[in-house]
PDB file of C-alpha atoms in Angstrom:
ATOM      1  CA  ILE Z   1       5.178   3.659  -3.257  1.00 65.00           C
ATOM      2  CA  THR Z   2       5.675   5.105   0.235  1.00 86.00           C
ATOM      3  CA  LEU Z   3       2.432   3.660   1.615  1.00 92.00           C
ATOM      4  CA  ASN Z   4       3.299   0.220   0.208  1.00 91.00           C
ATOM      5  CA  SER Z   5       6.748   0.549   1.804  1.00 93.00           C
ATOM      6  CA  ILE Z   6       5.172   1.467   5.135  1.00 95.00           C
ATOM      7  CA  GLY Z   7       2.905  -1.557   4.748  1.00 95.00           C
ATOM      8  CA  SER Z   8       5.934  -3.751   4.108  1.00 94.00           C
ATOM      9  CA  VAL Z   9       7.651  -2.480   7.263  1.00 96.00           C
ATOM     10  CA  TYR Z  10       4.574  -3.407   9.278  1.00 95.00           C
ATOM     11  CA  TYR Z  11       4.345  -6.740   7.440  1.00 95.00           C
ATOM     12  CA  TYR Z  12       7.906  -7.714   8.385  1.00 94.00           C
ATOM     13  CA  GLN Z  13       7.160  -6.691  11.984  1.00 96.00           C
ATOM     14  CA  GLU Z  14       4.141  -9.039  11.797  1.00 94.00           C
ATOM     15  CA  LYS Z  15       1.789  -6.116  12.450  1.00 96.00           C
ATOM     16  CA  TYR Z  16      -0.655  -7.310   9.822  1.00 94.00           C
ATOM     17  CA  LEU Z  17      -3.567  -5.014  10.664  1.00 94.00           C
ATOM     18  CA  GLU Z  18      -1.357  -1.941  10.272  1.00 96.00           C
ATOM     19  CA  ALA Z  19       0.200  -3.396   7.121  1.00 96.00           C
ATOM     20  CA  ASN Z  20      -3.208  -4.065   5.624  1.00 96.00           C
ATOM     21  CA  ASN Z  21      -4.361  -0.521   6.401  1.00 96.00           C
ATOM     22  CA  ALA Z  22      -1.289   0.954   4.686  1.00 97.00           C
ATOM     23  CA  TYR Z  23      -1.756  -1.331   1.657  1.00 97.00           C
ATOM     24  CA  LYS Z  24      -5.430  -0.332   1.399  1.00 97.00           C
ATOM     25  CA  GLN Z  25      -4.494   3.348   1.512  1.00 97.00           C
ATOM     26  CA  ALA Z  26      -1.882   2.695  -1.179  1.00 96.00           C
ATOM     27  CA  LEU Z  27      -4.513   0.934  -3.287  1.00 97.00           C
ATOM     28  CA  GLU Z  28      -6.929   3.858  -3.069  1.00 97.00           C
ATOM     29  CA  LEU Z  29      -4.214   6.380  -3.930  1.00 96.00           C
ATOM     30  CA  SER Z  30      -2.951   4.214  -6.788  1.00 96.00           C
ATOM     31  CA  LYS Z  31      -6.464   4.048  -8.231  1.00 97.00           C
ATOM     32  CA  ARG Z  32      -6.873   7.828  -7.933  1.00 97.00           C
ATOM     33  CA  ILE Z  33      -3.642   8.508  -9.822  1.00 96.00           C
ATOM     34  CA  ASP Z  34      -4.385   5.648 -12.238  1.00 97.00           C
ATOM     35  CA  ASP Z  35      -1.106   3.789 -11.617  1.00 97.00           C
ATOM     36  CA  LYS Z  36      -2.026   0.257 -12.656  1.00 97.00           C
ATOM     37  CA  SER Z  37       1.280  -1.245 -11.562  1.00 96.00           C
ATOM     38  CA  LEU Z  38       0.902   0.148  -8.042  1.00 96.00           C
ATOM     39  CA  VAL Z  39      -2.722  -1.020  -7.995  1.00 97.00           C
ATOM     40  CA  ALA Z  40      -1.509  -4.553  -8.764  1.00 98.00           C
ATOM     41  CA  TYR Z  41       1.256  -4.472  -6.140  1.00 97.00           C
ATOM     42  CA  SER Z  42      -1.194  -3.147  -3.537  1.00 97.00           C
ATOM     43  CA  LEU Z  43      -3.752  -5.843  -4.382  1.00 98.00           C
ATOM     44  CA  LYS Z  44      -1.058  -8.515  -4.151  1.00 97.00           C
ATOM     45  CA  SER Z  45      -0.021  -7.240  -0.725  1.00 97.00           C
ATOM     46  CA  ILE Z  46      -3.604  -7.119   0.569  1.00 98.00           C
ATOM     47  CA  GLY Z  47      -4.092 -10.641  -0.782  1.00 97.00           C
ATOM     48  CA  ILE Z  48      -1.011 -11.871   1.073  1.00 96.00           C
ATOM     49  CA  ILE Z  49      -2.390 -10.457   4.332  1.00 97.00           C
ATOM     50  CA  SER Z  50      -5.693 -12.278   3.667  1.00 96.00           C
ATOM     51  CA  TRP Z  51      -3.714 -15.493   3.051  1.00 96.00           C
ATOM     52  CA  ILE Z  52      -1.873 -15.053   6.359  1.00 96.00           C
ATOM     53  CA  GLU Z  53      -5.186 -14.452   8.138  1.00 95.00           C
ATOM     54  CA  GLY Z  54      -6.545 -17.612   6.520  1.00 95.00           C
ATOM     55  CA  ASN Z  55      -3.557 -19.563   7.829  1.00 94.00           C
ATOM     56  CA  THR Z  56      -4.211 -18.210  11.332  1.00 94.00           C
ATOM     57  CA  PHE Z  57      -7.859 -19.266  11.214  1.00 95.00           C
ATOM     58  CA  LEU Z  58      -6.870 -22.687   9.884  1.00 94.00           C
ATOM     59  CA  ASP Z  59      -4.258 -23.116  12.625  1.00 94.00           C
ATOM     60  CA  HIS Z  60      -7.033 -22.524  15.148  1.00 95.00           C
ATOM     61  CA  GLY Z  61      -9.384 -25.024  13.503  1.00 93.00           C
ATOM     62  CA  ASP Z  62     -11.699 -22.397  11.992  1.00 95.00           C
ATOM     63  CA  THR Z  63     -11.996 -23.762   8.463  1.00 94.00           C
ATOM     64  CA  ILE Z  64     -15.002 -21.612   7.528  1.00 93.00           C
ATOM     65  CA  ASN Z  65     -13.251 -18.308   8.191  1.00 94.00           C
ATOM     66  CA  ALA Z  66     -10.021 -19.666   6.708  1.00 95.00           C
ATOM     67  CA  ILE Z  67     -11.807 -20.393   3.428  1.00 94.00           C
ATOM     68  CA  LYS Z  68     -13.321 -16.884   3.437  1.00 95.00           C
ATOM     69  CA  ARG Z  69      -9.887 -15.320   3.878  1.00 96.00           C
ATOM     70  CA  TYR Z  70      -8.358 -17.603   1.203  1.00 96.00           C
ATOM     71  CA  ASP Z  71     -11.171 -16.689  -1.197  1.00 96.00           C
ATOM     72  CA  ASP Z  72     -10.484 -13.004  -0.539  1.00 97.00           C
ATOM     73  CA  ALA Z  73      -6.760 -13.591  -1.053  1.00 97.00           C
ATOM     74  CA  PHE Z  74      -7.488 -15.412  -4.303  1.00 96.00           C
ATOM     75  CA  GLY Z  75      -9.609 -12.536  -5.635  1.00 97.00           C
ATOM     76  CA  LYS Z  76      -7.002  -9.895  -4.854  1.00 98.00           C
ATOM     77  CA  ILE Z  77      -4.001 -11.883  -6.082  1.00 97.00           C
ATOM     78  CA  ASP Z  78      -5.767 -13.102  -9.228  1.00 97.00           C
ATOM     79  CA  THR Z  79      -6.733  -9.515 -10.093  1.00 98.00           C
ATOM     80  CA  ALA Z  80      -3.126  -8.414  -9.530  1.00 98.00           C
ATOM     81  CA  ILE Z  81      -1.923 -11.138 -11.904  1.00 98.00           C
ATOM     82  CA  LYS Z  82      -4.376 -10.037 -14.596  1.00 98.00           C
ATOM     83  CA  ILE Z  83      -3.151  -6.440 -14.275  1.00 98.00           C
ATOM     84  CA  PHE Z  84       0.494  -7.518 -14.411  1.00 98.00           C
ATOM     85  CA  GLN Z  85      -0.271  -9.628 -17.500  1.00 97.00           C
ATOM     86  CA  GLY Z  86      -1.938  -6.644 -19.189  1.00 98.00           C
ATOM     87  CA  LEU Z  87       1.078  -4.481 -18.386  1.00 98.00           C
ATOM     88  CA  LYS Z  88       3.475  -7.254 -19.480  1.00 97.00           C
ATOM     89  CA  ASN Z  89       5.139  -6.827 -16.080  1.00 97.00           C
ATOM     90  CA  ASN Z  90       7.058 -10.087 -15.771  1.00 95.00           C
ATOM     91  CA  THR Z  91       8.676  -9.097 -12.485  1.00 95.00           C
ATOM     92  CA  GLY Z  92       5.258  -8.479 -10.958  1.00 96.00           C
ATOM     93  CA  LEU Z  93       4.036 -11.814 -12.293  1.00 96.00           C
ATOM     94  CA  MET Z  94       7.092 -13.656 -11.016  1.00 95.00           C
ATOM     95  CA  GLU Z  95       6.651 -12.137  -7.562  1.00 95.00           C
ATOM     96  CA  THR Z  96       2.904 -12.891  -7.475  1.00 97.00           C
ATOM     97  CA  TYR Z  97       2.596 -16.414  -8.932  1.00 97.00           C
ATOM     98  CA  PRO Z  98       3.838 -18.215  -5.813  1.00 96.00           C
ATOM     99  CA  PHE Z  99       1.222 -16.526  -3.639  1.00 95.00           C
ATOM    100  CA  LEU Z 100      -1.604 -17.645  -5.904  1.00 96.00           C
ATOM    101  CA  GLY Z 101      -0.025 -21.096  -5.772  1.00 96.00           C
ATOM    102  CA  ASN Z 102      -0.014 -20.939  -1.961  1.00 95.00           C
ATOM    103  CA  VAL Z 103      -3.714 -20.058  -1.878  1.00 96.00           C
ATOM    104  CA  TYR Z 104      -4.549 -22.935  -4.232  1.00 96.00           C
ATOM    105  CA  GLU Z 105      -2.437 -25.263  -2.115  1.00 96.00           C
ATOM    106  CA  LYS Z 106      -4.334 -24.420   1.089  1.00 95.00           C
ATOM    107  CA  LEU Z 107      -7.723 -24.612  -0.616  1.00 95.00           C
ATOM    108  CA  GLY Z 108      -6.759 -27.929  -2.228  1.00 95.00           C
ATOM    109  CA  HIS Z 109      -5.908 -29.532   1.096  1.00 94.00           C
ATOM    110  CA  ILE Z 110      -9.105 -28.201   2.694  1.00 95.00           C
ATOM    111  CA  SER Z 111     -11.210 -29.513  -0.221  1.00 95.00           C
ATOM    112  CA  LYS Z 112      -9.639 -32.950   0.072  1.00 94.00           C
ATOM    113  CA  GLN Z 113     -10.165 -33.005   3.861  1.00 93.00           C
ATOM    114  CA  LYS Z 114     -13.827 -32.138   3.336  1.00 93.00           C
ATOM    115  CA  GLY Z 115     -14.192 -35.066   0.913  1.00 95.00           C
ATOM    116  CA  ASN Z 116     -14.158 -33.103  -2.343  1.00 94.00           C
ATOM    117  CA  THR Z 117     -11.204 -34.971  -3.793  1.00 94.00           C
ATOM    118  CA  ALA Z 118     -11.730 -33.864  -7.405  1.00 95.00           C
ATOM    119  CA  LEU Z 119     -11.761 -30.175  -6.494  1.00 95.00           C
ATOM    120  CA  GLY Z 120      -8.804 -30.672  -4.171  1.00 94.00           C
ATOM    121  CA  HIS Z 121      -6.762 -32.309  -6.945  1.00 94.00           C
ATOM    122  CA  LYS Z 122      -7.656 -29.500  -9.342  1.00 96.00           C
ATOM    123  CA  GLN Z 123      -6.632 -26.831  -6.824  1.00 96.00           C
ATOM    124  CA  LEU Z 124      -3.381 -28.611  -6.003  1.00 96.00           C
ATOM    125  CA  SER Z 125      -2.640 -28.977  -9.724  1.00 95.00           C
ATOM    126  CA  LEU Z 126      -3.074 -25.209 -10.071  1.00 96.00           C
ATOM    127  CA  ALA Z 127      -0.776 -24.678  -7.070  1.00 96.00           C
ATOM    128  CA  LEU Z 128       1.856 -26.716  -8.905  1.00 96.00           C
ATOM    129  CA  LYS Z 129       1.243 -24.847 -12.174  1.00 96.00           C
ATOM    130  CA  TYR Z 130       1.755 -21.407 -10.648  1.00 96.00           C
ATOM    131  CA  ASN Z 131       4.872 -22.530  -8.815  1.00 96.00           C
ATOM    132  CA  HIS Z 132       6.275 -24.138 -11.985  1.00 97.00           C
ATOM    133  CA  ASP Z 133       5.607 -20.839 -13.797  1.00 96.00           C
ATOM    134  CA  PHE Z 134       7.367 -19.043 -10.944  1.00 97.00           C
ATOM    135  CA  LEU Z 135      10.356 -21.393 -11.255  1.00 97.00           C
ATOM    136  CA  GLU Z 136      10.581 -20.895 -15.025  1.00 97.00           C
ATOM    137  CA  MET Z 137      10.483 -17.113 -14.723  1.00 96.00           C
ATOM    138  CA  ALA Z 138      13.061 -17.139 -11.931  1.00 97.00           C
ATOM    139  CA  ALA Z 139      15.330 -19.353 -14.035  1.00 97.00           C
ATOM    140  CA  GLU Z 140      14.970 -17.002 -17.023  1.00 96.00           C
ATOM    141  CA  VAL Z 141      16.358 -14.108 -14.979  1.00 96.00           C
ATOM    142  CA  ASN Z 142      18.751 -16.405 -13.074  1.00 96.00           C
ATOM    143  CA  ASP Z 143      17.462 -15.288  -9.665  1.00 96.00           C
ATOM    144  CA  GLU Z 144      18.847 -17.904  -7.297  1.00 97.00           C
ATOM    145  CA  ASN Z 145      16.721 -16.776  -4.331  1.00 96.00           C
ATOM    146  CA  TYR Z 146      13.489 -17.114  -6.308  1.00 96.00           C
ATOM    147  CA  ILE Z 147      14.669 -20.398  -7.854  1.00 97.00           C
ATOM    148  CA  GLY Z 148      15.216 -21.730  -4.337  1.00 97.00           C
ATOM    149  CA  GLU Z 149      11.835 -20.451  -3.158  1.00 96.00           C
ATOM    150  CA  ALA Z 150      10.080 -22.042  -6.136  1.00 96.00           C
ATOM    151  CA  ALA Z 151      11.864 -25.358  -5.604  1.00 96.00           C
ATOM    152  CA  ASN Z 152      10.918 -25.292  -1.924  1.00 96.00           C
ATOM    153  CA  ASN Z 153       7.269 -24.541  -2.747  1.00 95.00           C
ATOM    154  CA  LEU Z 154       7.135 -27.332  -5.316  1.00 96.00           C
ATOM    155  CA  GLY Z 155       8.778 -29.790  -2.944  1.00 95.00           C
ATOM    156  CA  ARG Z 156       6.303 -28.925  -0.184  1.00 94.00           C
ATOM    157  CA  ILE Z 157       3.297 -29.349  -2.491  1.00 95.00           C
ATOM    158  CA  TYR Z 158       4.552 -32.630  -3.964  1.00 94.00           C
ATOM    159  CA  TYR Z 159       5.312 -33.920  -0.462  1.00 92.00           C
ATOM    160  CA  GLY Z 160       1.834 -32.883   0.711  1.00 86.00           C
ATOM    161  CA  VAL Z 161       0.206 -34.930  -2.046  1.00 87.00           C
ATOM    162  CA  GLN Z 162       2.569 -37.834  -1.355  1.00 85.00           C
ATOM    163  CA  HIS Z 163       4.475 -37.598  -4.620  1.00 85.00           C
ATOM    164  CA  PHE Z 164       7.715 -38.209  -2.798  1.00 83.00           C
ATOM    165  CA  LYS Z 165       9.853 -38.810  -5.889  1.00 84.00           C
ATOM    166  CA  GLU Z 166       9.004 -35.364  -7.321  1.00 84.00           C
ATOM    167  CA  ALA Z 167       9.438 -33.729  -3.883  1.00 75.00           C
TER     168      ALA Z 167
END
């Protein structure tokens, strides 16, 4: 837990390289002590850093490296979700679904820009699905902050696909 906490401190300071290193150390330790929940949280955190790196590449017009980072983020976050599902850890799922949705959202827009409209629509549909799941889980536990975050994510995605009424 301490290494993940150190990673989070670096994350909030926007020192992503240091955060990633702490999360990777936490992942290795979690695997050694066979703590599946900590493995999932570490993978989620590493995936979020990859997503942020993808955004940075995309902001600088480097679509190829952005896609690589998003693919890495997808792999880590998807694995975390599968572990959380196996553990029936609903809190972990609720905290992870929006990030998988964010990855699908970015990939969906890139696919559409590159002319692969069908893939883009599929990815954006999955972005909506994971954020709807996030909203439902947040509503079940009546977490107003997560409800607001989910609503914001859904509004952004609907707006991005020009479904203004749903946004």
